[in-house]
Amino acid sequence: MIKIINTNLKFVLIASLVMLCFSCKDKESKTSELVVTPNSKTEVLAPKTKLSKNFRDYWYNGEAEITSYKLEQERYGEIREGQAVLVFVTEDFLPEKQVKADNYSDSNTPILKMNATKNFVTGIYPYSIMQSTFYPVANNQHALKISASVQEWCGHVYTQLNNRDDFEVVTHSYFQGEADSTFNLEKSWTENELWIKLRIDPKSLPVGEIDIIPSLEYIRLNHDELKSYKAFTSLENGSYTISYEDLDRVLKINFNPNFPYDILGWEETSTSSSDASEEVLTTKATKLKTLKSDYWNKKSVSDIKIRETLKLQ
């Protein structure tokens, strides 16, 4: 009788352990279904976006997408003519070092990178601006890295944001009040990443009232505090709008509502202060030309003609 009880007890214990194991697995699987929580120190991953055949054929053919734009840039209370270029390309990214991988590995993170450049002249001296954003094609977390640099004859400034436990930020500037700094930010949406999220799936863009860190370019040009600001976002057929009430700034991105959701241009309206007055001015970018190219192999003198195709000076 005792042996029978012991045998039954063992069976109950084993069954309980099996149920506990399955219970733990169920909890783990549910965790992966949680969505990204902006403003949370611990970033919870949403389910990965399923990449379509069109996406893979377009973005994984060994070429980058290059688009040139006619630029009307507000600076110092006036509109300056210039040029802008958006370069989108897929890469393998090292999640720990947070740089482009030299070689393929299963441990790498596939990303869609956006390099955004602007060139314009203010009076006698030129401006050159570049932002780089590295965003996972899984479309389920914040950008892994964002950097921005601004060069002009007075000097140059640089900002880099790395997505780790927090957003880790490093800034360098020739201005005394800014100089060099290192600090952390709580995670939230970043304006830079939303441009790439749009290219992967516009319907995945956040809408409504949310916290957003404005583009690093905007922060540096306007000497505003690098932090998240309350914003209201809206998505219509072919446009995405971000309104920052505290910054008195509205950004509208116009795009093709059909794949590959190419960006047709943008408008950025804000209040500009000059020596004479304060007025509302709008920066505009209008698409000129798009081409797909392995541009990193186009570095001979004869390749300069490709710039003519892009209508770049």
Short mmCIF file of C-alpha atoms in Angstrom, two decimals:
data_model
loop_
_atom_site.label_atom_id
_atom_site.label_comp_id
_atom_site.label_asym_id
_atom_site.label_seq_id
_atom_site.Cartn_x
_atom_site.Cartn_y
_atom_site.Cartn_z
CA MET A 1 0.00 0.00 0.00
CA ILE A 2 2.85 2.36 0.91
CA LYS A 3 4.57 1.61 -2.41
CA ILE A 4 1.37 2.46 -4.30
CA ILE A 5 1.09 5.81 -2.45
CA ASN A 6 4.75 6.60 -3.15
CA THR A 7 4.26 5.76 -6.81
CA ASN A 8 1.19 8.00 -7.02
CA LEU A 9 3.05 10.79 -5.22
CA LYS A 10 5.92 10.59 -7.70
CA PHE A 11 3.44 10.74 -10.57
CA VAL A 12 1.80 13.86 -9.09
CA LEU A 13 5.17 15.54 -8.55
CA ILE A 14 6.32 14.76 -12.10
CA ALA A 15 3.03 15.97 -13.56
CA SER A 16 3.28 19.20 -11.54
CA LEU A 17 6.81 19.83 -12.78
CA VAL A 18 5.74 19.28 -16.39
CA MET A 19 2.82 21.68 -16.00
CA LEU A 20 5.11 24.25 -14.39
CA CYS A 21 7.54 24.02 -17.31
CA PHE A 22 4.78 24.53 -19.86
CA SER A 23 3.42 27.38 -17.75
CA CYS A 24 6.81 29.12 -17.84
CA LYS A 25 7.03 28.67 -21.59
CA ASP A 26 3.59 30.20 -22.00
CA LYS A 27 4.64 33.24 -19.99
CA GLU A 28 7.76 33.64 -22.10
CA SER A 29 5.82 33.47 -25.35
CA LYS A 30 3.36 36.09 -24.12
CA THR A 31 6.22 38.45 -23.30
CA SER A 32 7.17 38.63 -26.99
CA GLU A 33 3.66 39.84 -27.80
CA LEU A 34 4.04 43.03 -25.75
CA VAL A 35 4.45 46.27 -27.66
CA VAL A 36 7.23 48.84 -27.41
CA THR A 37 6.57 51.11 -24.48
CA PRO A 38 7.89 54.63 -25.11
CA ASN A 39 9.41 56.45 -22.13
CA SER A 40 10.27 53.15 -20.45
CA LYS A 41 13.80 52.45 -19.29
CA THR A 42 13.35 48.81 -20.29
CA GLU A 43 12.41 48.59 -23.94
CA VAL A 44 9.94 45.78 -24.56
CA LEU A 45 10.08 44.35 -28.06
CA ALA A 46 6.97 44.12 -30.19
CA PRO A 47 6.50 41.27 -32.67
CA LYS A 48 8.77 41.56 -35.69
CA THR A 49 7.29 43.00 -38.86
CA LYS A 50 6.92 40.30 -41.49
CA LEU A 51 8.94 41.46 -44.48
CA SER A 52 7.17 41.04 -47.81
CA LYS A 53 8.74 39.67 -50.97
CA ASN A 54 8.55 43.17 -52.45
CA PHE A 55 10.54 44.50 -49.50
CA ARG A 56 13.23 41.85 -49.82
CA ASP A 57 13.50 42.22 -53.59
CA TYR A 58 13.78 46.00 -53.33
CA TRP A 59 16.06 46.40 -50.33
CA TYR A 60 18.24 43.29 -50.58
CA ASN A 61 19.48 43.55 -54.16
CA GLY A 62 22.93 44.94 -53.33
CA GLU A 63 21.99 48.57 -54.00
CA ALA A 64 21.09 51.66 -52.03
CA GLU A 65 18.24 54.02 -52.80
CA ILE A 66 19.43 57.60 -53.41
CA THR A 67 16.98 60.50 -53.72
CA SER A 68 17.87 64.13 -54.36
CA TYR A 69 15.70 67.10 -53.34
CA LYS A 70 15.52 70.80 -54.08
CA LEU A 71 15.94 72.41 -50.66
CA GLU A 72 14.53 75.71 -49.39
CA GLN A 73 16.07 75.91 -45.93
CA GLU A 74 15.14 78.44 -43.26
CA ARG A 75 18.14 79.82 -41.44
CA TYR A 76 18.58 83.09 -39.53
CA GLY A 77 15.13 84.32 -40.50
CA GLU A 78 15.59 83.84 -44.26
CA ILE A 79 15.06 81.07 -46.81
CA ARG A 80 18.26 79.64 -48.37
CA GLU A 81 18.37 77.55 -51.53
CA GLY A 82 20.26 74.30 -51.38
CA GLN A 83 20.16 70.56 -51.92
CA ALA A 84 19.22 67.58 -49.77
CA VAL A 85 19.84 63.88 -50.29
CA LEU A 86 18.33 60.84 -48.57
CA VAL A 87 20.24 57.58 -48.84
CA PHE A 88 18.53 54.39 -47.64
CA VAL A 89 20.41 51.09 -47.55
CA THR A 90 20.19 47.80 -45.65
CA GLU A 91 23.17 46.69 -43.58
CA ASP A 92 24.22 44.21 -40.92
CA PHE A 93 24.71 45.92 -37.57
CA LEU A 94 26.71 44.81 -34.53
CA PRO A 95 24.28 45.18 -31.60
CA GLU A 96 26.98 45.45 -28.91
CA LYS A 97 29.53 47.73 -30.60
CA GLN A 98 26.71 49.48 -32.51
CA VAL A 99 28.58 49.85 -35.79
CA LYS A 100 28.23 48.36 -39.25
CA ALA A 101 29.42 44.75 -39.33
CA ASP A 102 32.31 43.86 -41.62
CA ASN A 103 31.03 40.31 -42.06
CA TYR A 104 27.70 38.52 -41.94
CA SER A 105 26.74 36.68 -38.77
CA ASP A 106 23.49 35.28 -37.36
CA SER A 107 24.10 37.45 -34.30
CA ASN A 108 24.05 40.66 -36.36
CA THR A 109 20.98 42.89 -36.42
CA PRO A 110 19.60 43.62 -39.92
CA ILE A 111 18.94 47.35 -40.17
CA LEU A 112 17.71 49.91 -42.68
CA LYS A 113 20.00 52.93 -42.49
CA MET A 114 19.11 56.46 -43.50
CA ASN A 115 21.83 59.00 -44.26
CA ALA A 116 20.25 62.44 -44.65
CA THR A 117 22.39 65.32 -45.93
CA LYS A 118 21.77 69.02 -46.51
CA ASN A 119 23.96 71.64 -48.16
CA PHE A 120 23.13 75.33 -48.37
CA VAL A 121 24.82 78.72 -48.06
CA THR A 122 24.14 81.50 -45.59
CA GLY A 123 25.57 84.73 -46.99
CA ILE A 124 29.26 84.08 -47.56
CA TYR A 125 29.63 80.77 -45.72
CA PRO A 126 28.28 77.24 -46.36
CA TYR A 127 26.46 74.76 -44.14
CA SER A 128 26.87 70.99 -44.39
CA ILE A 129 24.60 68.75 -42.32
CA MET A 130 24.45 64.97 -42.06
CA GLN A 131 22.33 62.64 -39.94
CA SER A 132 22.68 58.85 -39.79
CA THR A 133 19.97 56.64 -38.32
CA PHE A 134 20.25 52.88 -37.86
CA TYR A 135 16.86 51.21 -37.46
CA PRO A 136 16.09 47.45 -37.24
CA VAL A 137 14.09 46.12 -40.21
CA ALA A 138 12.19 44.07 -37.60
CA ASN A 139 10.44 47.39 -36.89
CA ASN A 140 9.90 46.41 -33.26
CA GLN A 141 12.17 48.69 -31.23
CA HIS A 142 13.75 52.12 -31.23
CA ALA A 143 16.66 53.09 -33.46
CA LEU A 144 19.87 51.42 -32.32
CA LYS A 145 21.99 54.48 -33.07
CA ILE A 146 21.54 58.04 -34.33
CA SER A 147 24.25 60.59 -35.07
CA ALA A 148 24.32 64.10 -36.49
CA SER A 149 27.02 66.57 -37.48
CA VAL A 150 26.81 70.20 -38.59
CA GLN A 151 29.75 71.99 -40.20
CA GLU A 152 30.03 75.67 -41.09
CA TRP A 153 32.80 78.25 -41.06
CA CYS A 154 32.33 79.09 -37.38
CA GLY A 155 33.02 75.47 -36.39
CA HIS A 156 31.31 72.11 -36.15
CA VAL A 157 29.12 70.20 -33.70
CA TYR A 158 28.40 66.50 -33.26
CA THR A 159 25.78 64.47 -31.39
CA GLN A 160 25.47 60.70 -31.02
CA LEU A 161 22.69 58.69 -29.37
CA ASN A 162 23.15 54.99 -28.62
CA ASN A 163 20.27 52.72 -27.63
CA ARG A 164 21.41 50.65 -24.65
CA ASP A 165 19.77 50.32 -21.20
CA ASP A 166 18.92 54.01 -21.63
CA PHE A 167 19.57 56.32 -24.54
CA GLU A 168 23.24 57.22 -24.05
CA VAL A 169 24.08 60.61 -25.53
CA VAL A 170 27.42 62.23 -26.32
CA THR A 171 27.65 65.78 -27.69
CA HIS A 172 30.52 68.01 -28.83
CA SER A 173 30.28 71.68 -29.75
CA TYR A 174 32.47 74.72 -30.28
CA PHE A 175 29.95 76.86 -28.33
CA GLN A 176 31.00 77.60 -24.74
CA GLY A 177 27.52 76.99 -23.37
CA GLU A 178 27.37 73.52 -24.97
CA ALA A 179 30.97 72.28 -25.18
CA ASP A 180 31.28 68.52 -24.46
CA SER A 181 28.70 66.53 -22.54
CA THR A 182 27.62 62.96 -21.80
CA PHE A 183 24.23 62.06 -20.35
CA ASN A 184 21.39 59.52 -20.46
CA LEU A 185 17.79 59.90 -21.55
CA GLU A 186 14.76 57.72 -20.90
CA LYS A 187 13.67 55.95 -24.05
CA SER A 188 10.96 57.46 -26.20
CA TRP A 189 10.14 57.82 -29.87
CA THR A 190 12.76 59.67 -31.88
CA GLU A 191 11.90 61.79 -34.88
CA ASN A 192 14.87 60.34 -36.77
CA GLU A 193 13.60 56.76 -36.54
CA LEU A 194 10.09 57.64 -37.72
CA TRP A 195 11.37 58.38 -41.23
CA ILE A 196 12.61 54.78 -41.54
CA LYS A 197 9.58 53.29 -39.82
CA LEU A 198 7.55 55.02 -42.54
CA ARG A 199 9.63 53.29 -45.25
CA ILE A 200 9.04 49.85 -43.72
CA ASP A 201 5.33 50.22 -42.98
CA PRO A 202 3.56 53.61 -42.74
CA LYS A 203 0.66 51.98 -40.87
CA SER A 204 3.03 51.17 -38.01
CA LEU A 205 3.74 54.86 -37.33
CA PRO A 206 2.57 56.09 -33.91
CA VAL A 207 -0.40 58.48 -34.01
CA GLY A 208 -1.97 60.69 -31.39
CA GLU A 209 -0.28 62.46 -28.48
CA ILE A 210 3.14 60.98 -27.75
CA ASP A 211 6.59 62.00 -26.51
CA ILE A 212 9.21 62.45 -29.25
CA ILE A 213 12.86 63.47 -29.26
CA PRO A 214 13.10 65.94 -32.18
CA SER A 215 15.65 65.36 -34.92
CA LEU A 216 19.24 65.85 -33.80
CA GLU A 217 19.66 68.34 -36.64
CA TYR A 218 16.84 70.52 -35.30
CA ILE A 219 18.17 70.38 -31.74
CA ARG A 220 21.67 71.45 -32.80
CA LEU A 221 20.61 74.23 -35.17
CA ASN A 222 18.25 75.74 -32.61
CA HIS A 223 20.32 75.05 -29.47
CA ASP A 224 17.31 73.48 -27.76
CA GLU A 225 17.60 70.97 -24.93
CA LEU A 226 17.98 67.41 -26.16
CA LYS A 227 15.02 65.65 -24.55
CA SER A 228 11.57 64.34 -25.46
CA TYR A 229 8.78 66.82 -26.11
CA LYS A 230 5.02 66.38 -26.20
CA ALA A 231 3.86 66.06 -29.79
CA PHE A 232 0.70 65.27 -31.70
CA THR A 233 1.05 63.05 -34.76
CA SER A 234 -1.38 62.21 -37.54
CA LEU A 235 -1.26 59.89 -40.54
CA GLU A 236 -3.19 60.57 -43.72
CA ASN A 237 -3.03 59.01 -47.18
CA GLY A 238 0.45 60.06 -48.26
CA SER A 239 1.49 62.33 -45.38
CA TYR A 240 2.64 62.08 -41.78
CA THR A 241 2.56 65.16 -39.56
CA ILE A 242 4.31 65.85 -36.25
CA SER A 243 3.30 68.95 -34.28
CA TYR A 244 5.38 70.15 -31.30
CA GLU A 245 3.39 72.71 -29.35
CA ASP A 246 6.20 73.69 -26.98
CA LEU A 247 8.61 74.17 -29.88
CA ASP A 248 6.08 75.93 -32.12
CA ARG A 249 7.14 73.56 -34.89
CA VAL A 250 5.30 71.34 -37.38
CA LEU A 251 6.95 68.72 -39.61
CA LYS A 252 5.01 67.18 -42.49
CA ILE A 253 6.53 64.28 -44.46
CA ASN A 254 4.94 63.58 -47.84
CA PHE A 255 5.35 60.06 -49.21
CA ASN A 256 4.11 57.63 -51.82
CA PRO A 257 1.28 55.65 -50.14
CA ASN A 258 2.27 52.60 -52.21
CA PHE A 259 5.39 50.47 -51.76
CA PRO A 260 8.28 51.35 -51.54
CA TYR A 261 6.73 54.34 -49.72
CA ASP A 262 9.35 56.70 -51.14
CA ILE A 263 9.56 60.17 -49.62
CA LEU A 264 8.36 62.86 -52.03
CA GLY A 265 9.37 65.80 -49.87
CA TRP A 266 8.76 67.50 -46.56
CA GLU A 267 7.77 70.81 -44.98
CA GLU A 268 9.00 72.11 -41.64
CA THR A 269 7.26 75.20 -40.28
CA SER A 270 8.50 77.06 -37.22
CA THR A 271 8.81 80.53 -35.78
CA SER A 272 12.11 82.12 -36.68
CA SER A 273 13.72 85.01 -34.84
CA SER A 274 15.95 87.45 -36.68
CA ASP A 275 17.56 90.75 -35.72
CA ALA A 276 14.60 92.61 -37.17
CA SER A 277 11.55 90.54 -36.29
CA GLU A 278 9.98 87.19 -35.55
CA GLU A 279 8.04 85.39 -38.26
CA VAL A 280 6.79 81.96 -39.31
CA LEU A 281 8.90 80.44 -42.09
CA THR A 282 8.75 77.05 -43.81
CA THR A 283 11.63 74.85 -44.88
CA LYS A 284 10.67 72.79 -47.95
CA ALA A 285 12.24 69.87 -49.80
CA THR A 286 10.90 68.75 -53.20
CA LYS A 287 11.95 65.50 -54.83
CA LEU A 288 14.16 65.75 -57.91
CA LYS A 289 15.33 62.23 -58.78
CA THR A 290 15.63 58.72 -57.33
CA LEU A 291 17.98 55.96 -58.42
CA LYS A 292 19.17 52.63 -57.05
CA SER A 293 22.94 52.20 -57.06
CA ASP A 294 25.87 50.50 -55.34
CA TYR A 295 27.29 54.00 -54.95
CA TRP A 296 30.24 52.81 -52.82
CA ASN A 297 31.66 51.32 -56.04
CA LYS A 298 31.13 54.54 -58.03
CA LYS A 299 34.22 56.51 -57.05
CA SER A 300 36.08 57.17 -60.32
CA VAL A 301 36.17 60.50 -62.13
CA SER A 302 33.90 59.08 -64.82
CA ASP A 303 31.22 58.36 -62.22
CA ILE A 304 30.66 62.06 -61.61
CA LYS A 305 28.09 61.99 -64.42
CA ILE A 306 25.79 60.03 -62.07
CA ARG A 307 25.51 63.20 -60.00
CA GLU A 308 24.11 64.89 -63.08
CA THR A 309 21.44 62.17 -63.23
CA LEU A 310 20.55 63.07 -59.64
CA LYS A 311 20.56 66.77 -60.59
CA LEU A 312 23.20 67.45 -57.97
CA GLN A 313 25.71 70.25 -58.43
#
